[in-house]
Coordinates of C-alpha atoms and ligand atoms in Angstrom, one line a residue:
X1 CA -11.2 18.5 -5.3
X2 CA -12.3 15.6 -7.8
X3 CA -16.4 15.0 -7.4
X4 CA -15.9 11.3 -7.5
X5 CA -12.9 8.7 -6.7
X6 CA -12.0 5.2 -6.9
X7 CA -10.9 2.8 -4.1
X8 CA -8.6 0.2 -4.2
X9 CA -8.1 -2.8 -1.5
X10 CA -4.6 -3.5 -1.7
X11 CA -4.3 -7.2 0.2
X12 CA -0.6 -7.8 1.0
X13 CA 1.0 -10.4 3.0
X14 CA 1.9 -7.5 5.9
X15 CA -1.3 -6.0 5.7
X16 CA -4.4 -4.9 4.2
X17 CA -5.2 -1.2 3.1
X18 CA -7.4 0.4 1.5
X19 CA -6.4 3.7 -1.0
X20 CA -8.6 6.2 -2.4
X21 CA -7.5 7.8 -5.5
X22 CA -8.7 10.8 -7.4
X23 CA -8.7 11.5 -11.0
X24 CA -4.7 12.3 -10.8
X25 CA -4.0 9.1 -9.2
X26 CA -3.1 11.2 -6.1
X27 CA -3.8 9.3 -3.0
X28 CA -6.8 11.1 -0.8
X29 CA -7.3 9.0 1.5
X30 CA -5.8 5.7 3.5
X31 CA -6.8 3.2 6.0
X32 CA -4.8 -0.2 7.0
X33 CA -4.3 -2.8 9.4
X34 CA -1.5 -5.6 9.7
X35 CA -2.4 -9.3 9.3
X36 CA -1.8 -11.7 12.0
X37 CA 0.8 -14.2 10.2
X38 CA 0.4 -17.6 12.0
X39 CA 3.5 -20.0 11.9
X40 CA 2.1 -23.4 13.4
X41 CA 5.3 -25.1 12.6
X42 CA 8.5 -24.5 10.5
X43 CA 7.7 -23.8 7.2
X44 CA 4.0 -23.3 7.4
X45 CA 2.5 -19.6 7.3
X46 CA -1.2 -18.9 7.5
X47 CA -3.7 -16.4 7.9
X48 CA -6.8 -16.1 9.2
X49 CA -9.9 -15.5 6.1
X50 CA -12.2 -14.1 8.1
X51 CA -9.5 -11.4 9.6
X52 CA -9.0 -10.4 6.4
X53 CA -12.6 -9.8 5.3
X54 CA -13.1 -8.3 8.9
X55 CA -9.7 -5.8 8.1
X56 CA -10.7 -5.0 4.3
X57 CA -14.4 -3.7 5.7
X58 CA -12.9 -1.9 8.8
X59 CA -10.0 -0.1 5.9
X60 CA -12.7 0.6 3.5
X61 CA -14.3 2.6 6.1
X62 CA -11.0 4.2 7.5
X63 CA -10.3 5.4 4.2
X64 CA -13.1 6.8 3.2
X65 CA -13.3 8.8 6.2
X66 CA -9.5 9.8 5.9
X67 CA -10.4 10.8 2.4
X68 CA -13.0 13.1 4.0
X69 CA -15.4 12.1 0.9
X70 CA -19.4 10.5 0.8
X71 CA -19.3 6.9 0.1
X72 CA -21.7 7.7 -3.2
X73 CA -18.6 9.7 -4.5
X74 CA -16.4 6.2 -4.7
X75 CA -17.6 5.3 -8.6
X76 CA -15.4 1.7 -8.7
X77 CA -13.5 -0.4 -6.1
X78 CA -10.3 -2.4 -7.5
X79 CA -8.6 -5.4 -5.9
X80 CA -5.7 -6.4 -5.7
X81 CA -3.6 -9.3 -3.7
X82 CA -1.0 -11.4 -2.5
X83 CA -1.0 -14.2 -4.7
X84 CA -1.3 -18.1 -4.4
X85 CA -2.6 -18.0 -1.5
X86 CA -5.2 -20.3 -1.1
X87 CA -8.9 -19.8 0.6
X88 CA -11.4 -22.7 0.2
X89 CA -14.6 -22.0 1.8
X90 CA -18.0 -23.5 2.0
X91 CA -20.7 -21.8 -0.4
X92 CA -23.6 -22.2 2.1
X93 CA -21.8 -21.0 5.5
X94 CA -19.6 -18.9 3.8
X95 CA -17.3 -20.0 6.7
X96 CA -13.6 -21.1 5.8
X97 CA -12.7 -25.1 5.9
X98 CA -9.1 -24.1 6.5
X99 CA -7.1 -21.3 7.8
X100 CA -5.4 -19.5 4.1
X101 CA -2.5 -21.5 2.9
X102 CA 0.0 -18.5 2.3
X103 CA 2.2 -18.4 -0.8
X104 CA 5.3 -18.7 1.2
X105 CA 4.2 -22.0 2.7
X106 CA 6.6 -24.7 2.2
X107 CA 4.3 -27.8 4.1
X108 CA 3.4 -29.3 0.3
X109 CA 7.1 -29.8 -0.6
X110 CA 6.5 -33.6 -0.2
X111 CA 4.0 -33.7 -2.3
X112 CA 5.5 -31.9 -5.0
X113 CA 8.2 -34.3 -4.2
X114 CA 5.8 -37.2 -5.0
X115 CA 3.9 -35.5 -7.9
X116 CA 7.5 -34.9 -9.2
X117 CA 7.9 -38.6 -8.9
X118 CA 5.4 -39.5 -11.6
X119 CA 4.9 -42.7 -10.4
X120 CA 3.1 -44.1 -13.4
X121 CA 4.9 -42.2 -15.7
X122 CA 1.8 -40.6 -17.7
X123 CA 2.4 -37.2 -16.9
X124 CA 4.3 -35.3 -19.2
X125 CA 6.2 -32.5 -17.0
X126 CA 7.2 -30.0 -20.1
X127 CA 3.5 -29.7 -21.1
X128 CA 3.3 -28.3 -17.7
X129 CA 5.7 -25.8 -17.9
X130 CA 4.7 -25.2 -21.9
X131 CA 0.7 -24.4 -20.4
X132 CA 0.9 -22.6 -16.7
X133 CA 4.1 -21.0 -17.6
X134 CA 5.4 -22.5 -14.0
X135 CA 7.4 -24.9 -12.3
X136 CA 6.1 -27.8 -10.1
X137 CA 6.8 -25.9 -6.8
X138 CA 5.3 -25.7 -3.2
X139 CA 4.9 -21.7 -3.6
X140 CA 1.5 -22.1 -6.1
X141 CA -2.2 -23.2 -5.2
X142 CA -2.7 -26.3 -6.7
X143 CA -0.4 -28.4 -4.3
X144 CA -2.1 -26.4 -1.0
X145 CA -5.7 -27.1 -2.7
X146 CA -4.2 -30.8 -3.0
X147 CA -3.2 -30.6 1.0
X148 CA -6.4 -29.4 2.0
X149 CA -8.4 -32.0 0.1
X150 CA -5.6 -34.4 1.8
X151 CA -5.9 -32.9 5.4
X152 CA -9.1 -31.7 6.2
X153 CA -11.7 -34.2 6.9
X154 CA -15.2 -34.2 4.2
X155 CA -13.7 -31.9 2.1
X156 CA -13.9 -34.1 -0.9
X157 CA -17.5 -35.1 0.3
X158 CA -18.7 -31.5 0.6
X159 CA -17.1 -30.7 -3.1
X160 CA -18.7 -33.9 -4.4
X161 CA -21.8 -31.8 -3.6
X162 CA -20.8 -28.9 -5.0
X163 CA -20.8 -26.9 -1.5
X164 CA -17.0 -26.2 -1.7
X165 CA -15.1 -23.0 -3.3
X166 CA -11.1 -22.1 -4.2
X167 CA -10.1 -18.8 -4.4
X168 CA -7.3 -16.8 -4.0
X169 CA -7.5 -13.5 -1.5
X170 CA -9.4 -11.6 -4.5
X171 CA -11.8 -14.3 -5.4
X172 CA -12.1 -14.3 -1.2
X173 CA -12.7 -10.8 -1.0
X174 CA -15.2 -10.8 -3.6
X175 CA -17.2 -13.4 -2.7
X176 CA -17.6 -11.7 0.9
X177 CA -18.1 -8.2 -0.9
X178 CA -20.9 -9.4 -3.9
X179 CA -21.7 -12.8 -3.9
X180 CA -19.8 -13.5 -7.2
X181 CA -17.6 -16.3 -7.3
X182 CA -14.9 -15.0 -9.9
X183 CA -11.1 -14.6 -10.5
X184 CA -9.3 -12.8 -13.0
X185 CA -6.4 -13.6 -15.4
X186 CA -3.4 -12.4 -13.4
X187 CA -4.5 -15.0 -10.2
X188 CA -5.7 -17.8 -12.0
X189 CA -2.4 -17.7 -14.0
X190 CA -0.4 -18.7 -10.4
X191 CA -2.6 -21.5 -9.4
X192 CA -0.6 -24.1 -11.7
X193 CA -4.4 -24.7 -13.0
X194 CA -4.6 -22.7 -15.8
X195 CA -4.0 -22.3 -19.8
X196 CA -1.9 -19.3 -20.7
X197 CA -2.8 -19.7 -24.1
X198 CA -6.8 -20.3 -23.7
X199 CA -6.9 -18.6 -20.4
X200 CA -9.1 -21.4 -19.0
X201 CA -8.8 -23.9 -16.3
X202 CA -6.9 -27.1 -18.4
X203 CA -9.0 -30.5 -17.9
X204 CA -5.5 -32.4 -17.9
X205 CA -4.3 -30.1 -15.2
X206 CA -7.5 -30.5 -13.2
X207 CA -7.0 -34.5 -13.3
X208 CA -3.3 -34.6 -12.5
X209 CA -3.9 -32.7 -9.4
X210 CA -6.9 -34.6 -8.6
X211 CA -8.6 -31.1 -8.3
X212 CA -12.6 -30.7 -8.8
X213 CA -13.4 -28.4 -11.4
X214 CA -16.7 -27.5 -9.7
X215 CA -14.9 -25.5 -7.2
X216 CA -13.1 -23.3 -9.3
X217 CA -14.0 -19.6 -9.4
X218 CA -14.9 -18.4 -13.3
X219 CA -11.6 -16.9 -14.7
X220 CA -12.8 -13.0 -16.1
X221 CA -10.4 -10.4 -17.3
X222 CA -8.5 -7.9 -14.9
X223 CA -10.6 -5.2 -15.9
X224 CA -14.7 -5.2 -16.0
X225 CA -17.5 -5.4 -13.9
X226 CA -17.8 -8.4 -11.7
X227 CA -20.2 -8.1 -9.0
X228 CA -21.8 -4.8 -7.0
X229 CA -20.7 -4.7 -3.5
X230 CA -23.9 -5.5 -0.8
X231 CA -22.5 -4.6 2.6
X232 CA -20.0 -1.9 2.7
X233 CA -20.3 0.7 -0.1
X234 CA -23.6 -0.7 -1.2
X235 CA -24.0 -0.7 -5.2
X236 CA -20.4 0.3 -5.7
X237 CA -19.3 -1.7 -8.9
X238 CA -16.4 -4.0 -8.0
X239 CA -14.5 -3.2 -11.5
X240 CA -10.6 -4.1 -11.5
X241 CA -9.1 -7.1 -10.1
X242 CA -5.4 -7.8 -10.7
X243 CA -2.7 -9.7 -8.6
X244 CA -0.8 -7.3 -6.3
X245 CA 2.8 -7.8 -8.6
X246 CA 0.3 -7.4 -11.9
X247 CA -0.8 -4.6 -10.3
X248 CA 2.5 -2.7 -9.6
X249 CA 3.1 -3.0 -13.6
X250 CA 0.0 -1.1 -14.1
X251 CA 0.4 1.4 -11.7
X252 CA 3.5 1.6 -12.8
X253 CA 2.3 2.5 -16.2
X254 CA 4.7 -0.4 -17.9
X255 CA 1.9 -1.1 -20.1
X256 CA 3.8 -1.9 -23.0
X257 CA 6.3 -4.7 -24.3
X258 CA 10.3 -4.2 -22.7
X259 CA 8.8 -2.2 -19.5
X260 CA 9.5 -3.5 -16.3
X261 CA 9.4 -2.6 -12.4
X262 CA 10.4 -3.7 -8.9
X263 CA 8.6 -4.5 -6.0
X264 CA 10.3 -4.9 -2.9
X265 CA 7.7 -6.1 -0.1
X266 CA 7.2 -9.3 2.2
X267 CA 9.1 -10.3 -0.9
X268 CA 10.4 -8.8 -4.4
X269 CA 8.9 -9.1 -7.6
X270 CA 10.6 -8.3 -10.9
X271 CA 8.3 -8.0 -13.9
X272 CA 8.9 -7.5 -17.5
X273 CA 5.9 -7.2 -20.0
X274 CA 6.6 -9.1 -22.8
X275 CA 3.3 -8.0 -24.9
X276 CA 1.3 -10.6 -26.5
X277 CA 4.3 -12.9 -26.5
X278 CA 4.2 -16.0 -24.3
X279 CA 8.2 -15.9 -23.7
X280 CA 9.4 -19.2 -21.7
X281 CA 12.6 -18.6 -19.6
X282 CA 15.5 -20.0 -20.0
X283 CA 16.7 -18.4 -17.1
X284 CA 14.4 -19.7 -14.3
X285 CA 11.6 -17.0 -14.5
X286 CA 8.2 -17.7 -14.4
X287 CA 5.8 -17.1 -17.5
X288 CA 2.6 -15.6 -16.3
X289 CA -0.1 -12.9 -17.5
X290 CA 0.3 -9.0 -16.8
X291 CA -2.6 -8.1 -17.2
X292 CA -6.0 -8.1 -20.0
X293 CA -8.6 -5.5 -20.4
X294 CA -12.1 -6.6 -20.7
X295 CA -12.3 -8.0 -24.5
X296 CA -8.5 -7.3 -25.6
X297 CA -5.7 -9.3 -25.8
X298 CA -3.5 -10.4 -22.7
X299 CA 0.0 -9.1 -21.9
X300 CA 1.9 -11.3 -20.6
X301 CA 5.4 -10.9 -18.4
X302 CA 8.4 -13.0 -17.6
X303 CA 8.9 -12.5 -13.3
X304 CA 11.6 -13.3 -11.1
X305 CA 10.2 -14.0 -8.0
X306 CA 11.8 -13.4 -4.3
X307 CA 10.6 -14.9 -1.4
X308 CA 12.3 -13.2 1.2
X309 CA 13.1 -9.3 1.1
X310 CA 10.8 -7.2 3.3
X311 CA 10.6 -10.6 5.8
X312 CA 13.5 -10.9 6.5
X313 CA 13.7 -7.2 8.2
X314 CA 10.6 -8.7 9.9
X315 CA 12.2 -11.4 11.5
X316 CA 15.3 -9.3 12.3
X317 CA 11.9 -7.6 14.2
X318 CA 10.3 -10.4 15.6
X319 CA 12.8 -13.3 15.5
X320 CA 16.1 -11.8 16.5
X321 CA 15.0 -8.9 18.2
X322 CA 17.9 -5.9 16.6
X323 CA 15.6 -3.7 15.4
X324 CA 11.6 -2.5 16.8
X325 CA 10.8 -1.2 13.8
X326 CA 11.1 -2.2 10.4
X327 CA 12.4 0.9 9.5
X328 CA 14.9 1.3 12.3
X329 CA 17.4 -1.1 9.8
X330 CA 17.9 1.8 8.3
X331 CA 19.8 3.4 11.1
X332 CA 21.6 0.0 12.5
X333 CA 23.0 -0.9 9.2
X334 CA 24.3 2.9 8.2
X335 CA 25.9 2.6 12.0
X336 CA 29.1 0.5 10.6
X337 CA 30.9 1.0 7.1
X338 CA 30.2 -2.2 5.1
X339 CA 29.0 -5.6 5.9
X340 CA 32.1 -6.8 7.6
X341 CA 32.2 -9.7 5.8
X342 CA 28.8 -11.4 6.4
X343 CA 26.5 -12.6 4.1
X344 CA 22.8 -13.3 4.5
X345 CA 21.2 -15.6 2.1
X346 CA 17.9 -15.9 3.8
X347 CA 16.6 -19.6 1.9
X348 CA 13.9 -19.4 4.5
X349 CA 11.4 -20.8 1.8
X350 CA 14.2 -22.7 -0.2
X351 CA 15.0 -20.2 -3.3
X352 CA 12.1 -19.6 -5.6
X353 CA 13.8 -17.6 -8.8
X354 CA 16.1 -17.9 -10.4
X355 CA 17.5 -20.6 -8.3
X356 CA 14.4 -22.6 -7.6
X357 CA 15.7 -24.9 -5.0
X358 CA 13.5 -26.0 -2.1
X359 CA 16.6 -27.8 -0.7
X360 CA 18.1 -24.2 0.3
X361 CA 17.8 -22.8 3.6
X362 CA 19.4 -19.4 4.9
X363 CA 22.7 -19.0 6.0
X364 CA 25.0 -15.9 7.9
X365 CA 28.7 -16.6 6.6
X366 CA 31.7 -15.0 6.9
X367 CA 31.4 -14.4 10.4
X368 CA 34.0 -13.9 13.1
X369 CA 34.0 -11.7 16.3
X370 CA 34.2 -8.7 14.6
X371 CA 30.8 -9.1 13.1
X372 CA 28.1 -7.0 15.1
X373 CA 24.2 -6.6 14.7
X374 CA 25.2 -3.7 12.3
X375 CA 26.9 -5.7 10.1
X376 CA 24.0 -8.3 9.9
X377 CA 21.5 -5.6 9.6
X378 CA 23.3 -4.5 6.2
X379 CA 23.9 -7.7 5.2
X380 CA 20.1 -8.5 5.2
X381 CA 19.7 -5.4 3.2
X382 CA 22.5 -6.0 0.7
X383 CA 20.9 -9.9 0.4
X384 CA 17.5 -8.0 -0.6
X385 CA 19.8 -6.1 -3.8
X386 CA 21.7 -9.1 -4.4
X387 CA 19.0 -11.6 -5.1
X388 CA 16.9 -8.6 -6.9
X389 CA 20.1 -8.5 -9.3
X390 CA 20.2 -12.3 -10.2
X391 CA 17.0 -11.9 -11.5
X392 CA 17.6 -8.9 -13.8
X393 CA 20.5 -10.5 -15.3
X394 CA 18.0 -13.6 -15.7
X395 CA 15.8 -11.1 -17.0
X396 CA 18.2 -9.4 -19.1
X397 CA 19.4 -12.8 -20.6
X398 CA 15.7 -14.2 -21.3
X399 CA 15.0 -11.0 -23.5
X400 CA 18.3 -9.5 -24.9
X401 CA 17.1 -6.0 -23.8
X402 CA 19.2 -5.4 -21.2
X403 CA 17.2 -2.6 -18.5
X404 CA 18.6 0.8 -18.6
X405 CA 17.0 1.6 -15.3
X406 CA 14.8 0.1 -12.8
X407 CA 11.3 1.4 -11.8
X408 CA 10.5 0.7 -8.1
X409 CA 7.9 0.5 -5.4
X410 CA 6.5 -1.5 -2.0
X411 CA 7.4 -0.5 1.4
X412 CA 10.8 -1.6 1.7
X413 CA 12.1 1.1 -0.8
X414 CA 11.4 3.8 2.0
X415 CA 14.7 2.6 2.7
X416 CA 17.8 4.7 1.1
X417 CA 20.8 2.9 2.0
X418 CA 18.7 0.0 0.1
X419 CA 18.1 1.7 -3.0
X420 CA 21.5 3.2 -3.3
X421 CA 23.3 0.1 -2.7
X422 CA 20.9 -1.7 -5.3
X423 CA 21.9 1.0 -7.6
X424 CA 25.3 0.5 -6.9
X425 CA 24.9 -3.5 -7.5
X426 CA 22.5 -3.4 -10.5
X427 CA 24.8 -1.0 -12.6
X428 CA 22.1 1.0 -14.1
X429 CA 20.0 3.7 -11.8
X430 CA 16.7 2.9 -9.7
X431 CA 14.0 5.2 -10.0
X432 CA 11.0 6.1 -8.1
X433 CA 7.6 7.2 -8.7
X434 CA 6.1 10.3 -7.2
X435 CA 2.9 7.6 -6.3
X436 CA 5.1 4.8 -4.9
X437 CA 1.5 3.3 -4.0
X438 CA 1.8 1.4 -7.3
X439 CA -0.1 -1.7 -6.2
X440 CA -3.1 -0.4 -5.1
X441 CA -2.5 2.1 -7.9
X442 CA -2.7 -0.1 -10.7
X443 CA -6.0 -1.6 -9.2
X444 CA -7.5 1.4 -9.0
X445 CA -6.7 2.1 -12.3
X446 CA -8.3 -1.9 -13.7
X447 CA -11.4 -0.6 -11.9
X448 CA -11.9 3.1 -13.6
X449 CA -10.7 1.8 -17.0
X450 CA -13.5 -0.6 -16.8
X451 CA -16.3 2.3 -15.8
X452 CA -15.2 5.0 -18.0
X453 CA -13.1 7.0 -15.2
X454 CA -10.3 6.9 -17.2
X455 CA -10.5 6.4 -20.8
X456 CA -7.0 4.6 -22.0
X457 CA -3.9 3.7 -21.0
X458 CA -2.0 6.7 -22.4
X459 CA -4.2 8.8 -20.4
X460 CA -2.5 6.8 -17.1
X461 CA 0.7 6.8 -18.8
X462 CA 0.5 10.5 -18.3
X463 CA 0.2 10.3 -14.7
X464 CA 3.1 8.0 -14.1
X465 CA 6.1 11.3 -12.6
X466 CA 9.8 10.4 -11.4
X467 CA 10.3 11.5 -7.7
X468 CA 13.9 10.2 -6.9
X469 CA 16.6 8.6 -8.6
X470 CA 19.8 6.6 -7.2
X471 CA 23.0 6.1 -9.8
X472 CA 25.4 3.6 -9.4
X473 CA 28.9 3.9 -7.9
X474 CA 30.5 1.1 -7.8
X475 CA 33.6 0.5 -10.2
X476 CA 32.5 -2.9 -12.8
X477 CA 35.4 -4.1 -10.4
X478 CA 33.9 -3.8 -7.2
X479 CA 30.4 -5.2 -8.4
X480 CA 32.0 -7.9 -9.7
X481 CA 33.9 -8.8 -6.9
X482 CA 31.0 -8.5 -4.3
X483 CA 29.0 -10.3 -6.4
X484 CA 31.6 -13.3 -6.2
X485 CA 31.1 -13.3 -2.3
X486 CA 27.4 -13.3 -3.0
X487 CA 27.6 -16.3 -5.2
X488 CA 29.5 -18.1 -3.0
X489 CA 27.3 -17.1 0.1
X490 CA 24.7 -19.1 -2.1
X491 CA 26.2 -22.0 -2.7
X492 CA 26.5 -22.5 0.7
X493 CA 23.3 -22.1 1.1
X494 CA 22.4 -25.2 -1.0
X495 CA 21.6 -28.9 -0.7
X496 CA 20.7 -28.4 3.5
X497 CA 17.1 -30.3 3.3
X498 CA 17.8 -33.8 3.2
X499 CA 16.6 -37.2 4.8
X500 CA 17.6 -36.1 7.7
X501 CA 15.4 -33.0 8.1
X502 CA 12.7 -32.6 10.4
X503 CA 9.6 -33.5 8.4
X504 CA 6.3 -31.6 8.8
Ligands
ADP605 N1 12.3 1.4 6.0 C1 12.3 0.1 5.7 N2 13.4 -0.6 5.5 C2 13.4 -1.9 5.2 N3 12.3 -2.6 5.1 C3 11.1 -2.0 5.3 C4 11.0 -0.6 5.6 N4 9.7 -0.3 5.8 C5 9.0 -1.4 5.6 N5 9.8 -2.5 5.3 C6 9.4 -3.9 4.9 O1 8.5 -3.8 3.9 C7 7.5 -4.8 4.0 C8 6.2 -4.2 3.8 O2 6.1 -3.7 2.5 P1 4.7 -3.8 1.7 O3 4.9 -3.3 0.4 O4 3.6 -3.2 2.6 O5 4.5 -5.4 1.8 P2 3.3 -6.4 1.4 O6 2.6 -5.8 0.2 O7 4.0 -7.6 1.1 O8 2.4 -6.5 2.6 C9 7.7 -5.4 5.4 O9 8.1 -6.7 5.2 C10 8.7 -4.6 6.1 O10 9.6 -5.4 6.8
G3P606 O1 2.8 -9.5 -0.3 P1 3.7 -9.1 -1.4 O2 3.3 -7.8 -1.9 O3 5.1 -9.3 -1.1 O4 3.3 -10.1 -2.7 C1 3.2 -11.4 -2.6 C2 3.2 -12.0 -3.9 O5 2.0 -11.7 -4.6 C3 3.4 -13.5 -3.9 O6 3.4 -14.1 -5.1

């Protein structure tokens, strides 16, 4: 029994929990509750701010209890969240203008389209990649800020009098716990707004998206004290903030330059630290920051970034209706043999990496009567291993070190047929972590670093323990030839939006 903890609020897209972890990083205590995800019309996905505050206070709570400890016992509280999506709120109400944009929401395609366009010609679209790390794309804040400034009437007024702030769901969930308005590296670095090499907000940036500066949060490191919280856990330091894939890396103790792990959630994240190297893809990964302790250095990470893994199960759930439970896929797809020939390239947001195409949409192929719900259930999971290895060989292309294994976490990885078959298709084992809670994890972890509760990184490294492995099995033949289907499955997949789509 430790005498004091540290909690972490661990804001996905599913859900929100809340972790407490002792000294060990063992997990004492839980509490979580699902998000409502609201779909107005195709291609939008919101969520509700004020749920999410209401959620966060009602987990913090559950999982103290759970934890059976006294709230005085919690020393630090860590954030961590899903990230691009974008809150803006008004300072004085503390009330939302706008339900949150969500990172998967493709409504600002048009004006990427017409930012893209460069009408007069001054902007100069390699600086843009050269500074944020990032493509123009739909998936990052500045282009919902942009439609909420566009779509929501005196929102310019009420930032013209300084009444108006941006945040993503950390600089949300701050703001509601101290008061502090405040980001840190890891966020700021997916907003399209920011500097990787000064780490500040870029005036040029600000003024091509015709985006106040005034309502910008103040960009702090991922690891020191930003506020105290007021209403739940009164005078608890809020310590560690870190975006929920920056996270993983740290609770995943890939600290270091050439370490790497997998996320597989609402979608899959593939990060590889680089160091203190800014490395610029080739390959159609992003450049973004892993992660910087109070006065140090930033790491920074190439990421290939998935937009549909874990909800794509959900829709098989909701949408479709084959399974009740996400992990009921499990069963379904072991029912039959192989994937009887189908394909699932769910483009459901276009394709972010390494394909980036917003003209994508998802497609079933290879389908004749003999296909069954079995056979689609499989070949949603196979689509989840397929995509994750495009971007490890983009990975292993961008950095010449090719990965000898793969480090894993998020809920979908629960799943074993899943991990063996991405075994099987990667060519180099998956591994998995005794504390598969990596996200909130690494949060945690930001937060105690910052308030002495653990000294270094080597003395987290320590923690980090193997639980299960998967080896391949495949023959290089068969890999190769499935992975022919796949890429064909994609290209299929391609060049659907056009003038003749609906538009929203
Ligand atoms: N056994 C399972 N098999 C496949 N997918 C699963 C399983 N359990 C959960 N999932 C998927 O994992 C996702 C939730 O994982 P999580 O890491 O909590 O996501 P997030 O952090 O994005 O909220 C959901 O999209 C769900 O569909
Ligand atoms: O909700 P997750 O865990 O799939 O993560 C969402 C990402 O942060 C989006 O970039």
């Amino acid at each position: 029994m430790s005498d004091s903890y540290v909690l972490a609020i661990d804001n996905g897209t599913t859900s929100t929990r809340a972790i407490v972890f002792d000294r060990m990083g063992n997990k004492c205590g839980t509490g979580q509750l699902e998000t409502t995800q609201i779909f107005p019309h195709s291609g939008w996905v919101e969520h509700d701010p004020q749920e999410i505050w209401a959620n966060t206070k009602k987990v913090i709570e559950f999982a103290v209890e759970d934890a059976g400890v006294k709230p005085e016992q919690i020393r630090a509280i860590g954030i961590t969240n899903q990230r691009e999506t974008t809150v803006i709120w008004d300072k004085e109400t503390g009330l939302p203008l706008y339900n949150a944009i969500v990172w998967q929401d493709t409504r600002t395609q048009q004006l990427v389209d017409r930012l893209a366009a460069n009408a007069d010609g001054s902007f100069d679209f390699n600086k843009l990649k050269e500074k944020t790390g990032l493509p123009l794309a739909s998936y990052f804040s500045a282009t919902k800020i942009m439609w909420i400034f566009e779509n929501v009437p005196h929102a310019r007024k009420l930032a013209a009098h300084n009444k108006l702030a941006f945040g993503t769901i950390d600089s949300w969930l701050l703001w509601n716990l101290t008061g502090v308005h405040a980001t840190d590296v890891t966020n700021a670095s997916r907003t399209l707004l920011m500097n990787l090499h000064t780490l500040e907000w870029d005036a040029e940036l600000l003024r091509f998206f015709d985006i106040p500066q005034e309502i910008l949060p103040e960009i702090k490191s991922s690891s020191e004290i930003y506020g105290i919280s007021q209403e739940v856990l009164p005078g608890v330091p809020v310590s560690g903030i870190l975006g929920d894939q920056q996270a993983a890396t740290f609770g995943q103790a890939a600290f270091s330059s050439g370490e790497a792990k997998n996320t597989y959630g609402t979608g899959n994240f593939l990060i590889f630290n680089t160091g203190h190297d800014i490395v610029h893809s080739r390959n159609g990964l992003l450049t973004t920051v892993a992660y910087k302790l109070g006065e140090q250095p930033p790491n920074y990470a190439l990421e290939g970034s998935i937009a549909v893994t874990g909800s794509l199960i959900q829709w098989l759930r909701d949408n479709l209706g084959i399974i009740s439970s996400a992990s009921e896929i499990e069963e379904l797809a072991a029912s039959v043999e192989d994937n009887g020939g189908a394909y699932f390239v769910p483009a459901f947001s276009g394709l972010f990496a390494p394909h980036w195409r917003p003209d994508a949409r998802g497609v079933i192929v290879g389908l004749t009567r003999y296909v069954n719900k079995a056979h689609i259930a499989r070949a949603a999971l196979e689509a989840v291993a397929f995509q994750t290895r495009e971007v490890l060989d983009a990975t292993n292309a961008d950095t010449g070190l090719p990965l000898k294994e793969v480090r894993v976490d998020g809920g979908m990885i629960a799943n074993n047929l899943l991990m063996q078959f991405q075994a099987d298709i990667l060519g180099v084992p998956v591994v998995r972590p005794v504390i598969a809670e990596t996200t909130a994890l690494g949060a945690a972890y930001a937060a105690g670093l910052a308030v002495g509760y653990w000294q270094s990184t080597d003395e987290l490294r320590s923690l980090w323990q193997e639980q299960s492995r998967w080896e391949p099995r495949f023959s290089e033949e068969e890999r190769s030839r499935r992975l022919r289907v796949w890429n064909k499955a994609v290209e299929k997949s391609l060049n659907w939006v056009d003038i003749d789509s609906p538009q929203n």
